[in-house]
């Protein structure tokens, strides 16, 4: 029987290029994808029967849950926020950063005294889970779409729940990490049916990627 294509969804941007570098170390390439000018959305490796496509990060778990992609490469922040029915199978090591509660120094006390504060974030689900289930603090969550650090500066919220990588955005805006929510990095996710139907190919791929991740450490 002819092998079917395995489809891999990649979150657009830096994550996708780092993922392709890792795939290359395992002998999986996709020449078509290297053309920076291309407006193509889907790329095929005929020999290895693989298809790659680029989508917005938050859409990757959706494609994987519905089986439009067998495999996805996406940040743990997105996996937690989307909370889809998918398997998270491997930590790829790159894209390491932290989800944190940040704000001005003066906000530290508000976090210690269970005050009802406003939390601006691109990740309302993660923020809600942290404040309601872990800290048991009632807060008002304000959803924003970017430049979250602005919120406490202009008085929209007392704190933010956001990604901190180097910490320079916080530093340059007079904000601090007040509490850490969880560590983050790029992960491989798999559709639950594909994991059964294509078990051998997918486990082989996981093993090869695991070795490549290990070799980099
Ligand atoms: C992310 C994040 C922080 C910044 C952290 O934003 O939301 O703002 O990077 O990085 P740093 O600790 O290295 O400064 P991104 O650049 O993705 O854009 P956004 O503000 O539109 O979300």
Coordinates of C-alpha atoms and ligand atoms in Angstrom, one line a residue, residues 122 145-149 162-169, ligand 1:
X122 CA -2.7 37.9 25.5
X145 CA -3.3 41.4 21.4
X146 CA 0.2 42.6 21.8
X147 CA 2.6 45.2 23.4
X148 CA 1.2 44.0 26.8
X149 CA 3.9 45.9 28.7
X162 CA 3.2 37.7 29.6
X163 CA 6.2 36.0 28.0
X164 CA 9.6 37.0 29.2
X165 CA 12.6 35.9 27.2
X166 CA 15.6 38.2 27.6
X167 CA 13.8 40.6 30.0
X168 CA 14.8 43.6 28.0
X169 CA 11.3 44.7 27.2
Ligands
LIG1 C1 7.0 39.1 23.4 C2 6.4 39.2 24.8 C3 7.2 40.4 25.3 C4 8.6 40.2 24.7 C5 9.5 39.6 25.7 O1 6.4 40.0 22.6 O2 5.0 39.5 24.7 O3 6.6 41.6 25.0 O4 8.4 39.4 23.5 O5 10.8 39.4 25.1 P1 12.1 39.9 25.9 O6 12.0 39.4 27.3 O7 13.2 39.3 25.2 O8 12.1 41.4 25.8 P2 6.5 39.9 21.0 O9 7.8 40.5 20.5 O10 6.2 38.5 20.5 O11 5.3 40.9 20.5 P3 3.9 41.3 21.1 O12 4.3 42.4 22.1 O13 3.2 41.9 19.9 O14 3.3 40.2 21.7

